[in-house]
Coordinates of N, CA and C in Angstrom, one line a residue:
M75 N 2.0 -0.6 -18.8 CA 2.8 -0.4 -17.6 C 4.0 0.4 -17.8
R76 N 4.3 1.3 -16.9 CA 5.5 2.1 -17.0 C 6.4 1.6 -15.9
I77 N 7.7 1.5 -16.2 CA 8.7 1.0 -15.2 C 9.8 2.1 -15.1
Y78 N 10.0 2.5 -13.9 CA 11.1 3.4 -13.6 C 12.1 2.7 -12.8
K79 N 13.3 2.5 -13.3 CA 14.4 1.8 -12.6 C 15.2 2.8 -11.8
A80 N 15.2 2.7 -10.5 CA 15.9 3.6 -9.6 C 17.3 3.0 -9.3
K81 N 18.2 3.9 -8.9 CA 19.5 3.4 -8.5 C 19.5 2.6 -7.2
D82 N 18.7 3.1 -6.3 CA 18.7 2.5 -4.9 C 17.4 2.9 -4.2
Y83 N 17.3 2.5 -3.0 CA 16.0 2.8 -2.2 C 15.7 4.3 -2.2
A84 N 16.7 5.1 -1.9 CA 16.5 6.6 -1.8 C 16.0 7.1 -3.1
D85 N 16.6 6.7 -4.2 CA 16.2 7.2 -5.6 C 14.7 6.7 -5.9
M86 N 14.4 5.4 -5.5 CA 13.1 4.9 -5.7 C 12.1 5.7 -4.9
S87 N 12.4 6.1 -3.7 CA 11.5 6.8 -2.8 C 11.3 8.2 -3.4
R88 N 12.3 8.9 -4.0 CA 12.1 10.2 -4.6 C 11.2 10.1 -5.8
K89 N 11.4 9.1 -6.6 CA 10.6 8.9 -7.8 C 9.2 8.6 -7.5
A90 N 8.9 7.8 -6.5 CA 7.6 7.5 -6.0 C 6.9 8.8 -5.5
A91 N 7.6 9.5 -4.6 CA 7.1 10.7 -4.1 C 6.8 11.8 -5.1
N92 N 7.6 11.8 -6.2 CA 7.3 12.7 -7.3 C 5.9 12.4 -7.9
I93 N 5.6 11.1 -8.1 CA 4.3 10.7 -8.7 C 3.2 11.1 -7.8
I94 N 3.3 10.8 -6.5 CA 2.3 11.1 -5.5 C 2.0 12.6 -5.4
S95 N 3.1 13.4 -5.3 CA 3.0 14.9 -5.2 C 2.4 15.5 -6.5
A96 N 2.7 14.9 -7.6 CA 2.2 15.4 -8.9 C 0.6 15.2 -8.9
Q97 N 0.2 14.0 -8.4 CA -1.2 13.8 -8.3 C -1.9 14.8 -7.5
V98 N -1.3 15.1 -6.3 CA -2.0 16.0 -5.4 C -1.9 17.5 -5.9
I99 N -0.9 17.8 -6.6 CA -0.8 19.2 -7.1 C -1.8 19.4 -8.3
I100 N -1.9 18.4 -9.1 CA -2.9 18.4 -10.2 C -4.3 18.4 -9.7
K101 N -4.6 17.6 -8.7 CA -5.9 17.4 -8.1 C -5.8 17.5 -6.6
P102 N -5.9 18.7 -6.0 CA -5.7 18.9 -4.6 C -6.6 18.1 -3.7
N103 N -7.8 17.7 -4.2 CA -8.7 16.9 -3.4 C -8.7 15.4 -3.7
S104 N -7.5 15.0 -4.1 CA -7.3 13.6 -4.5 C -7.6 12.6 -3.4
V105 N -8.1 11.5 -3.8 CA -8.3 10.3 -2.8 C -7.1 9.4 -3.0
L106 N -6.2 9.3 -2.0 CA -5.0 8.5 -2.1 C -5.2 7.2 -1.3
G107 N -5.0 6.1 -2.0 CA -4.9 4.8 -1.3 C -3.5 4.6 -0.8
L108 N -3.3 4.6 0.5 CA -2.0 4.5 1.1 C -1.6 3.2 1.7
A109 N -0.3 2.9 1.8 CA 0.1 1.6 2.2 C 1.1 1.8 3.4
T110 N 1.4 0.7 4.1 CA 2.3 0.7 5.2 C 3.5 -0.3 4.8
G111 N 4.4 -0.5 5.8 CA 5.5 -1.3 5.5 C 6.8 -0.5 5.3
S112 N 7.9 -1.2 5.1 CA 9.2 -0.5 5.0 C 9.3 0.2 3.6
S113 N 8.6 -0.4 2.6 CA 8.8 0.2 1.2 C 8.4 1.7 1.1
P114 N 7.3 2.1 1.6 CA 6.9 3.5 1.4 C 7.4 4.5 2.4
I115 N 8.2 4.1 3.4 CA 8.7 5.1 4.4 C 9.5 6.2 3.8
G116 N 10.4 5.8 2.9 CA 11.2 6.8 2.2 C 10.4 7.8 1.4
A117 N 9.4 7.3 0.7 CA 8.5 8.2 0.0 C 7.8 9.2 0.9
Y118 N 7.3 8.7 2.0 CA 6.6 9.5 3.0 C 7.5 10.6 3.5
R119 N 8.7 10.2 3.8 CA 9.7 11.2 4.3 C 10.0 12.3 3.3
Q120 N 10.0 11.9 2.0 CA 10.3 12.9 1.0 C 9.1 13.8 0.8
L121 N 7.9 13.3 0.9 CA 6.6 14.1 0.8 C 6.6 15.1 2.0
I122 N 7.0 14.6 3.2 CA 7.0 15.5 4.4 C 7.9 16.6 4.1
E123 N 9.1 16.3 3.6 CA 10.1 17.4 3.3 C 9.5 18.4 2.3
W124 N 8.9 18.0 1.3 CA 8.3 18.9 0.3 C 7.2 19.7 0.9
Y125 N 6.4 19.1 1.8 CA 5.3 19.8 2.4 C 5.9 20.9 3.3
R126 N 6.9 20.6 4.0 CA 7.5 21.6 4.9 C 8.1 22.8 4.1
K127 N 8.5 22.5 2.9 CA 9.0 23.6 2.0 C 7.9 24.3 1.3
G128 N 6.7 23.9 1.4 CA 5.5 24.5 0.8 C 5.3 24.1 -0.6
D129 N 5.9 23.0 -1.0 CA 5.8 22.5 -2.4 C 4.5 21.7 -2.7
V130 N 3.9 21.1 -1.6 CA 2.7 20.2 -1.8 C 1.9 20.4 -0.5
D131 N 0.6 20.4 -0.8 CA -0.4 20.7 0.3 C -1.4 19.6 0.3
F132 N -1.6 19.0 1.5 CA -2.4 17.8 1.7 C -3.8 18.1 2.4
R133 N -4.1 19.4 2.5 CA -5.2 19.9 3.3 C -6.5 19.3 2.7
K134 N -6.7 19.1 1.4 CA -7.9 18.7 0.8 C -7.9 17.2 0.5
V135 N -6.8 16.5 0.8 CA -6.6 15.1 0.4 C -7.4 14.2 1.3
T136 N -8.0 13.2 0.7 CA -8.6 12.1 1.5 C -7.7 10.9 1.4
S137 N -7.4 10.2 2.5 CA -6.6 9.0 2.5 C -7.4 7.8 2.9
I138 N -7.2 6.7 2.2 CA -7.9 5.5 2.5 C -6.8 4.4 2.5
N139 N -6.6 3.9 3.7 CA -5.5 2.9 3.8 C -5.9 1.5 3.4
L140 N -4.9 0.8 2.9 CA -5.2 -0.6 2.3 C -5.7 -1.6 3.4
D141 N -5.1 -1.5 4.6 CA -5.3 -2.6 5.5 C -5.0 -2.3 6.9
E142 N -5.3 -3.2 7.8 CA -5.1 -3.1 9.2 C -5.2 -4.4 9.9
Y143 N -4.3 -4.6 10.9 CA -4.4 -5.9 11.6 C -5.7 -6.0 12.4
R144 N -6.3 -7.1 12.5 CA -7.5 -7.3 13.3 C -7.0 -7.6 14.7
G145 N -7.6 -6.9 15.7 CA -7.3 -7.1 17.1 C -6.4 -6.2 17.7
L146 N -5.9 -5.2 16.9 CA -5.0 -4.2 17.4 C -5.7 -2.8 17.5
P147 N -5.7 -2.2 18.6 CA -6.3 -0.8 18.7 C -5.4 0.2 18.0
Q148 N -5.9 1.3 17.6 CA -5.2 2.3 16.9 C -3.9 2.8 17.7
S149 N -4.0 2.7 19.1 CA -2.9 3.2 19.9 C -1.8 2.2 20.0
D150 N -2.0 1.0 19.5 CA -0.9 0.0 19.5 C 0.2 0.3 18.6
P151 N 1.5 0.4 19.0 CA 2.6 0.8 18.2 C 2.7 -0.1 16.9
Q152 N 2.2 -1.3 16.9 CA 2.3 -2.1 15.7 C 1.1 -2.0 14.8
S153 N 0.1 -1.2 15.2 CA -1.1 -1.1 14.3 C -0.7 -0.2 13.1
Y154 N -1.4 -0.4 12.0 CA -1.1 0.4 10.8 C -1.6 1.8 11.0
S155 N -2.6 2.0 11.8 CA -3.0 3.4 12.1 C -1.8 4.2 12.8
Y156 N -1.2 3.5 13.8 CA -0.1 4.1 14.5 C 1.0 4.4 13.5
F157 N 1.3 3.4 12.6 CA 2.4 3.6 11.6 C 2.2 4.8 10.8
M158 N 0.9 5.0 10.3 CA 0.7 6.1 9.3 C 0.8 7.4 10.0
H159 N 0.4 7.5 11.3 CA 0.5 8.8 12.0 C 2.0 9.0 12.3
Q160 N 2.7 8.0 12.6 CA 4.1 8.2 13.0 C 5.0 8.6 11.8
Y161 N 4.7 8.0 10.6 CA 5.5 8.2 9.5 C 5.0 9.3 8.5
F162 N 3.7 9.7 8.6 CA 3.2 10.6 7.6 C 2.2 11.6 8.2
F163 N 1.0 11.1 8.7 CA -0.1 12.0 9.0 C 0.2 13.1 10.0
D164 N 1.0 12.7 11.0 CA 1.4 13.7 12.1 C 2.3 14.8 11.6
H165 N 2.8 14.7 10.3 CA 3.8 15.6 9.9 C 3.4 16.4 8.7
V166 N 2.1 16.2 8.2 CA 1.6 17.0 7.1 C 0.2 17.5 7.6
N167 N -0.5 18.2 6.7 CA -1.8 18.8 7.0 C -3.0 18.1 6.5
V168 N -2.9 16.8 6.4 CA -4.1 16.0 6.1 C -5.1 16.2 7.2
C169 N -6.4 16.5 6.9 CA -7.4 16.7 7.9 C -7.8 15.4 8.6
P170 N -7.8 15.4 9.9 CA -8.1 14.1 10.6 C -9.4 13.4 10.1
Q171 N -10.4 14.2 9.8 CA -11.7 13.6 9.4 C -11.6 13.0 8.0
N172 N -10.5 13.2 7.3 CA -10.3 12.7 5.9 C -9.4 11.4 5.9
I173 N -9.0 11.0 7.1 CA -8.1 9.8 7.2 C -9.0 8.6 7.5
H174 N -8.8 7.6 6.7 CA -9.7 6.4 6.8 C -8.8 5.1 6.9
I175 N -8.9 4.3 7.9 CA -8.2 3.1 8.1 C -9.2 2.1 8.7
P176 N -9.1 0.8 8.2 CA -10.0 -0.2 8.9 C -9.9 -0.2 10.4
D177 N -11.0 -0.5 11.0 CA -11.0 -0.5 12.5 C -10.6 -1.9 13.0
G178 N -9.4 -2.1 13.5 CA -9.0 -3.4 13.9 C -9.7 -3.9 15.1
M179 N -10.5 -3.1 15.8 CA -11.2 -3.5 17.0 C -12.7 -3.6 16.7
A180 N -13.1 -3.5 15.5 CA -14.5 -3.6 15.2 C -15.1 -4.9 15.7
P181 N -16.2 -4.9 16.4 CA -16.8 -6.2 16.9 C -17.3 -7.2 15.9
D182 N -17.7 -6.6 14.7 CA -18.3 -7.5 13.7 C -17.5 -7.3 12.4
P183 N -16.6 -8.3 12.1 CA -15.8 -8.2 10.9 C -16.5 -8.0 9.6
Q184 N -17.6 -8.7 9.4 CA -18.3 -8.6 8.2 C -18.9 -7.2 8.0
E185 N -19.4 -6.6 9.1 CA -20.0 -5.3 9.1 C -18.9 -4.3 8.8
E186 N -17.7 -4.5 9.4 CA -16.6 -3.6 9.2 C -16.2 -3.6 7.7
C187 N -16.2 -4.8 7.1 CA -15.8 -4.9 5.7 C -16.8 -4.1 4.8
R188 N -18.1 -4.3 5.1 CA -19.1 -3.6 4.4 C -19.0 -2.1 4.5
R189 N -18.7 -1.7 5.8 CA -18.6 -0.2 6.0 C -17.4 0.3 5.2
Y190 N -16.3 -0.4 5.1 CA -15.2 0.1 4.4 C -15.4 0.2 2.9
D191 N -16.1 -0.8 2.3 CA -16.4 -0.8 0.9 C -17.4 0.4 0.6
T192 N -18.3 0.6 1.5 CA -19.3 1.8 1.3 C -18.5 3.1 1.4
L193 N -17.6 3.2 2.3 CA -16.8 4.4 2.4 C -16.0 4.7 1.1
I194 N -15.4 3.7 0.5 CA -14.6 3.9 -0.7 C -15.5 4.4 -1.8
Q195 N -16.7 3.8 -1.9 CA -17.6 4.2 -2.9 C -18.1 5.7 -2.7
A196 N -18.3 6.0 -1.4 CA -18.8 7.3 -1.0 C -17.7 8.4 -1.4
C197 N -16.5 8.0 -1.3 CA -15.4 8.9 -1.6 C -15.2 9.1 -3.1
G198 N -15.9 8.3 -3.9 CA -15.8 8.4 -5.4 C -14.7 7.6 -5.9
G199 N -14.2 6.6 -5.2 CA -13.1 5.8 -5.6 C -11.7 6.4 -5.4
I200 N -10.7 5.7 -5.7 CA -9.3 6.1 -5.4 C -8.6 6.6 -6.6
D201 N -8.0 7.8 -6.5 CA -7.3 8.4 -7.6 C -6.0 7.8 -7.9
L202 N -5.2 7.5 -6.8 CA -3.9 6.9 -6.9 C -3.8 5.9 -5.7
Q203 N -3.5 4.7 -6.1 CA -3.3 3.6 -5.1 C -1.8 3.3 -5.0
L204 N -1.2 3.5 -3.8 CA 0.1 3.1 -3.5 C 0.2 1.7 -3.0
L205 N 1.1 0.9 -3.6 CA 1.2 -0.5 -3.2 C 2.7 -0.9 -3.0
G206 N 2.9 -1.9 -2.1 CA 4.1 -2.7 -2.1 C 3.8 -4.1 -2.6
I207 N 4.7 -5.0 -2.5 CA 4.5 -6.3 -2.9 C 5.2 -7.3 -1.9
G208 N 4.5 -8.3 -1.4 CA 5.1 -9.2 -0.5 C 5.9 -10.3 -1.2
H209 N 6.7 -11.0 -0.4 CA 7.5 -12.0 -1.0 C 6.7 -13.1 -1.7
N210 N 5.5 -13.3 -1.3 CA 4.6 -14.3 -1.9 C 3.7 -13.7 -3.0
G211 N 3.9 -12.4 -3.3 CA 3.1 -11.8 -4.3 C 1.8 -11.1 -3.7
H212 N 1.7 -11.0 -2.4 CA 0.5 -10.4 -1.9 C 0.6 -8.9 -2.0
I213 N -0.6 -8.3 -2.2 CA -0.7 -6.8 -2.2 C -1.8 -6.5 -1.2
G214 N -1.5 -5.5 -0.3 CA -2.4 -5.3 0.9 C -2.1 -6.6 1.6
F215 N -3.2 -7.2 2.1 CA -3.2 -8.5 2.7 C -3.9 -9.5 1.8
N216 N -4.0 -9.3 0.5 CA -4.6 -10.2 -0.4 C -3.6 -11.3 -0.6
E217 N -3.8 -12.4 0.1 CA -2.8 -13.5 0.0 C -3.1 -14.5 -1.2
P218 N -2.1 -15.3 -1.6 CA -2.3 -16.2 -2.6 C -3.5 -17.2 -2.3
G219 N -4.3 -17.5 -3.3 CA -5.4 -18.3 -3.0 C -6.0 -18.9 -4.3
E220 N -7.2 -19.4 -4.3 CA -7.8 -20.0 -5.4 C -8.6 -19.0 -6.3
A221 N -8.9 -17.9 -5.7 CA -9.6 -16.8 -6.5 C -9.2 -15.5 -5.9
F222 N -9.4 -14.5 -6.7 CA -9.2 -13.1 -6.3 C -10.3 -12.6 -5.4
E223 N -10.0 -12.1 -4.2 CA -11.1 -11.6 -3.3 C -11.4 -10.2 -3.8
K224 N -12.7 -10.0 -4.1 CA -13.1 -8.7 -4.8 C -13.3 -7.6 -3.8
R225 N -13.8 -7.9 -2.6 CA -14.2 -6.8 -1.7 C -13.3 -6.8 -0.5
T226 N -13.5 -5.7 0.3 CA -12.8 -5.7 1.6 C -13.1 -6.9 2.4
H227 N -12.1 -7.6 3.0 CA -12.4 -8.8 3.7 C -11.4 -9.0 4.8
C228 N -11.7 -9.9 5.7 CA -10.9 -10.2 6.9 C -10.2 -11.5 6.5
V229 N -8.9 -11.5 6.4 CA -8.1 -12.6 5.9 C -7.2 -13.2 7.0
S230 N -7.0 -14.5 6.9 CA -6.0 -15.2 7.8 C -4.7 -15.1 7.1
L231 N -3.7 -14.6 7.8 CA -2.4 -14.4 7.2 C -1.6 -15.7 6.9
S232 N -0.9 -15.7 5.8 CA -0.1 -16.9 5.5 C 1.1 -16.9 6.4
S233 N 1.7 -18.1 6.5 CA 2.9 -18.3 7.3 C 4.0 -17.4 6.8
S234 N 4.1 -17.2 5.5 CA 5.2 -16.4 5.0 C 5.0 -14.9 5.3
T235 N 3.8 -14.5 5.3 CA 3.5 -13.1 5.7 C 3.8 -12.9 7.2
I236 N 3.4 -13.9 8.0 CA 3.7 -13.8 9.5 C 5.2 -13.7 9.7
E237 N 5.9 -14.6 9.0 CA 7.3 -14.6 9.1 C 8.0 -13.3 8.7
A238 N 7.5 -12.7 7.6 CA 8.0 -11.4 7.1 C 7.7 -10.3 8.1
N239 N 6.6 -10.4 8.8 CA 6.2 -9.3 9.7 C 6.6 -9.4 11.1
K240 N 7.2 -10.6 11.5 CA 7.5 -10.8 12.9 C 8.6 -9.9 13.4
R241 N 9.4 -9.3 12.4 CA 10.5 -8.4 12.9 C 10.0 -7.2 13.5
F242 N 8.7 -6.9 13.3 CA 8.1 -5.7 13.9 C 7.6 -5.9 15.3
F243 N 7.5 -7.2 15.7 CA 6.9 -7.6 17.0 C 8.0 -8.2 17.9
D244 N 7.6 -8.4 19.1 CA 8.5 -9.0 20.1 C 8.9 -10.5 19.7
N245 N 8.0 -11.2 19.1 CA 8.2 -12.6 18.7 C 7.1 -13.0 17.7
E246 N 7.3 -14.1 17.1 CA 6.3 -14.5 16.1 C 4.9 -14.7 16.7
E247 N 4.8 -15.2 17.9 CA 3.5 -15.4 18.5 C 2.7 -14.1 18.7
S248 N 3.4 -13.0 18.7 CA 2.8 -11.7 18.9 C 2.1 -11.1 17.6
V249 N 2.5 -11.7 16.5 CA 2.0 -11.2 15.2 C 0.5 -11.6 15.1
P250 N -0.4 -10.7 14.8 CA -1.8 -11.0 14.6 C -1.9 -12.0 13.5
R251 N -2.9 -12.9 13.6 CA -3.1 -13.9 12.6 C -4.2 -13.5 11.6
Q252 N -4.8 -12.4 11.8 CA -5.8 -11.9 10.8 C -5.6 -10.4 10.6
A253 N -6.2 -10.0 9.4 CA -6.1 -8.6 9.1 C -7.2 -8.3 8.2
Y254 N -7.6 -7.0 8.2 CA -8.6 -6.5 7.2 C -7.8 -5.9 6.0
T255 N -8.3 -6.2 4.8 CA -7.6 -5.7 3.7 C -8.6 -5.2 2.6
M256 N -8.3 -4.2 1.9 CA -9.1 -3.8 0.8 C -9.1 -4.9 -0.3
G257 N -10.2 -5.1 -1.0 CA -10.2 -6.2 -1.9 C -9.6 -5.8 -3.3
M258 N -9.4 -6.8 -4.1 CA -8.8 -6.6 -5.4 C -9.6 -5.7 -6.3
R259 N -10.9 -5.8 -6.2 CA -11.7 -4.9 -7.1 C -11.5 -3.5 -6.7
S260 N -11.5 -3.1 -5.4 CA -11.2 -1.7 -5.1 C -9.9 -1.3 -5.5
I261 N -8.9 -2.1 -5.4 CA -7.5 -1.8 -5.8 C -7.5 -1.6 -7.3
M262 N -8.1 -2.5 -8.1 CA -8.1 -2.5 -9.5 C -8.9 -1.3 -10.1
Q263 N -9.9 -0.8 -9.3 CA -10.7 0.3 -9.8 C -10.1 1.6 -9.5
A264 N -8.9 1.7 -8.9 CA -8.2 2.9 -8.7 C -7.8 3.4 -10.1
K265 N -7.9 4.7 -10.2 CA -7.6 5.3 -11.6 C -6.1 5.2 -11.9
Q266 N -5.2 5.2 -10.9 CA -3.8 5.0 -11.1 C -3.2 4.2 -10.0
I267 N -2.3 3.3 -10.3 CA -1.7 2.4 -9.3 C -0.2 2.6 -9.4
L268 N 0.4 2.8 -8.2 CA 1.9 3.0 -8.1 C 2.4 1.9 -7.2
L269 N 3.2 1.0 -7.8 CA 3.8 -0.1 -7.0 C 5.3 0.2 -6.8
I270 N 5.7 0.1 -5.6 CA 7.2 0.4 -5.3 C 7.8 -0.9 -4.7
V271 N 9.0 -1.1 -5.1 CA 9.7 -2.4 -4.6 C 11.2 -2.2 -4.6
S272 N 11.8 -2.7 -3.6 CA 13.3 -2.6 -3.5 C 13.9 -3.9 -3.0
G273 N 15.1 -4.1 -3.3 CA 15.8 -5.2 -2.7 C 15.9 -6.5 -3.6
E274 N 17.0 -7.1 -3.6 CA 17.2 -8.3 -4.4 C 16.3 -9.5 -4.0
E275 N 15.9 -9.5 -2.8 CA 15.0 -10.6 -2.3 C 13.6 -10.5 -2.9
K276 N 13.3 -9.3 -3.5 CA 12.0 -9.2 -4.2 C 12.0 -9.5 -5.7
A277 N 13.2 -9.7 -6.2 CA 13.4 -9.8 -7.7 C 12.6 -10.9 -8.3
E278 N 12.6 -12.1 -7.7 CA 12.0 -13.3 -8.2 C 10.5 -13.1 -8.3
I279 N 9.9 -12.5 -7.2 CA 8.4 -12.3 -7.2 C 8.0 -11.2 -8.1
V280 N 8.8 -10.2 -8.3 CA 8.5 -9.2 -9.3 C 8.4 -9.8 -10.7
K281 N 9.4 -10.6 -11.0 CA 9.4 -11.3 -12.3 C 8.2 -12.2 -12.5
E282 N 7.9 -12.9 -11.4 CA 6.7 -13.8 -11.5 C 5.4 -13.1 -11.7
A283 N 5.3 -11.9 -11.0 CA 4.1 -11.1 -11.0 C 3.8 -10.4 -12.3
F284 N 4.9 -10.0 -12.9 CA 4.7 -9.1 -14.1 C 5.2 -9.7 -15.4
C285 N 5.8 -10.9 -15.3 CA 6.2 -11.6 -16.6 C 5.6 -12.9 -16.7
G286 N 4.9 -13.3 -15.6 CA 4.2 -14.6 -15.6 C 2.7 -14.5 -15.9
P287 N 2.0 -15.6 -15.7 CA 0.5 -15.6 -15.9 C -0.2 -14.8 -14.8
V288 N -1.4 -14.3 -15.2 CA -2.3 -13.7 -14.2 C -2.9 -14.8 -13.4
T289 N -2.7 -14.9 -12.1 CA -3.2 -16.0 -11.3 C -3.4 -15.5 -9.9
P290 N -4.5 -16.0 -9.2 CA -4.7 -15.6 -7.8 C -3.6 -16.2 -6.9
Q291 N -2.8 -17.2 -7.4 CA -1.7 -17.7 -6.6 C -0.6 -16.6 -6.5
V292 N -0.6 -15.6 -7.3 CA 0.3 -14.4 -7.3 C -0.6 -13.2 -7.4
P293 N -1.2 -12.7 -6.3 CA -2.2 -11.7 -6.4 C -1.8 -10.4 -7.1
A294 N -0.5 -10.1 -7.0 CA 0.0 -8.9 -7.7 C -0.1 -9.0 -9.2
S295 N -0.1 -10.2 -9.7 CA -0.2 -10.4 -11.2 C -1.4 -9.8 -11.8
A296 N -2.5 -9.6 -11.0 CA -3.7 -9.0 -11.5 C -3.4 -7.6 -12.0
L297 N -2.4 -6.9 -11.5 CA -2.1 -5.6 -12.0 C -1.7 -5.5 -13.4
Q298 N -1.3 -6.7 -14.0 CA -1.1 -6.7 -15.5 C -2.3 -6.3 -16.3
L299 N -3.5 -6.4 -15.7 CA -4.7 -6.1 -16.4 C -5.2 -4.6 -16.2
H300 N -4.5 -3.9 -15.4 CA -4.8 -2.5 -15.2 C -4.2 -1.6 -16.2
N301 N -4.9 -0.6 -16.7 CA -4.4 0.2 -17.8 C -3.5 1.4 -17.4
N302 N -3.3 1.6 -16.1 CA -2.5 2.7 -15.6 C -1.7 2.3 -14.4
V303 N -0.7 1.5 -14.6 CA 0.2 1.1 -13.5 C 1.6 1.6 -13.7
T304 N 2.2 2.1 -12.7 CA 3.6 2.5 -12.7 C 4.3 1.7 -11.7
L305 N 5.4 1.0 -12.1 CA 6.3 0.2 -11.2 C 7.6 1.0 -11.0
V306 N 7.9 1.3 -9.8 CA 9.1 2.0 -9.5 C 9.9 1.0 -8.6
G307 N 11.1 0.6 -9.1 CA 11.9 -0.3 -8.3 C 13.4 0.0 -8.4
D308 N 14.1 -0.4 -7.5 CA 15.6 -0.2 -7.6 C 16.2 -1.3 -8.5
Q309 N 17.4 -1.2 -8.8 CA 18.1 -2.1 -9.8 C 18.0 -3.5 -9.3
A310 N 18.2 -3.8 -8.0 CA 18.2 -5.1 -7.5 C 16.8 -5.8 -7.6
A311 N 15.8 -5.0 -7.3 CA 14.4 -5.6 -7.4 C 14.0 -5.9 -8.8
L312 N 14.5 -5.1 -9.8 CA 14.1 -5.3 -11.2 C 15.1 -6.1 -12.0
S313 N 16.1 -6.7 -11.3 CA 17.2 -7.3 -12.0 C 16.8 -8.5 -12.9
L314 N 15.7 -9.1 -12.6 CA 15.2 -10.3 -13.4 C 14.2 -10.0 -14.4
I315 N 13.8 -8.7 -14.5 CA 12.9 -8.3 -15.6 C 13.6 -8.3 -16.9
P316 N 13.2 -9.1 -17.9 CA 14.0 -9.1 -19.1 C 13.8 -7.8 -19.9
D317 N 14.8 -7.4 -20.7 CA 14.7 -6.2 -21.5 C 13.6 -6.4 -22.5
G318 N 12.7 -5.5 -22.6 CA 11.6 -5.6 -23.5 C 10.4 -6.4 -23.0
G319 N 10.6 -7.0 -21.8 CA 9.5 -7.9 -21.3 C 8.3 -7.1 -20.9
I320 N 8.5 -5.8 -20.5 CA 7.4 -5.0 -20.1 C 7.6 -3.6 -20.7
D321 N 6.5 -3.0 -21.1 CA 6.7 -1.6 -21.6 C 7.2 -0.7 -20.6
E322 N 8.2 0.1 -20.9 CA 8.7 1.1 -19.9 C 8.3 2.5 -20.3

């Protein structure tokens, strides 16, 4: 595992964007696994800036998003489809037919999960998977549990995840209780994983995930088993990582 310690959120975002842009420059038809939430917004803004300058071209890129709320249409401002268009897709030249996000309005959840797994395989797998980490160690919507979920699945959100996400909705009752998420196998099969994290409130879970045991109670801990993971975090988020505890 490589760790890049950033000064702050802006520096973290630039470092993450550098890694993503390098992937696209080296392989223009890269398959990018993309994430939502507050953590990647700065990286997306930096990528947009470099695109406008002509430094990076997304025309041949395929994007596969990690997750989506169940029950929200793409037009809903709180859907992850809406988020991705607002913060990234509408500002770069990713081809619309190459954008893939779980269908929150699919009538059959099991069929939608099968469709998404088949799609990932048809794309040849993911070249670079971008991730954040939740306060309880979830990645995507892979919540703490008794076993790692391997495939795309429809999950009931934990109370801590609902609490963390309610700031985006009018109230807690408006937060969807279920979501589709890419499974741990698809995530772990990505050729490269980029995890970004910022803020003192994430320091404890970062330490638990990367200095503790591998356990489905902390889903992000599985990343310890991947051979190509880069962790980019600001000083606050990495403050509890002991010196020498992880290869940098």
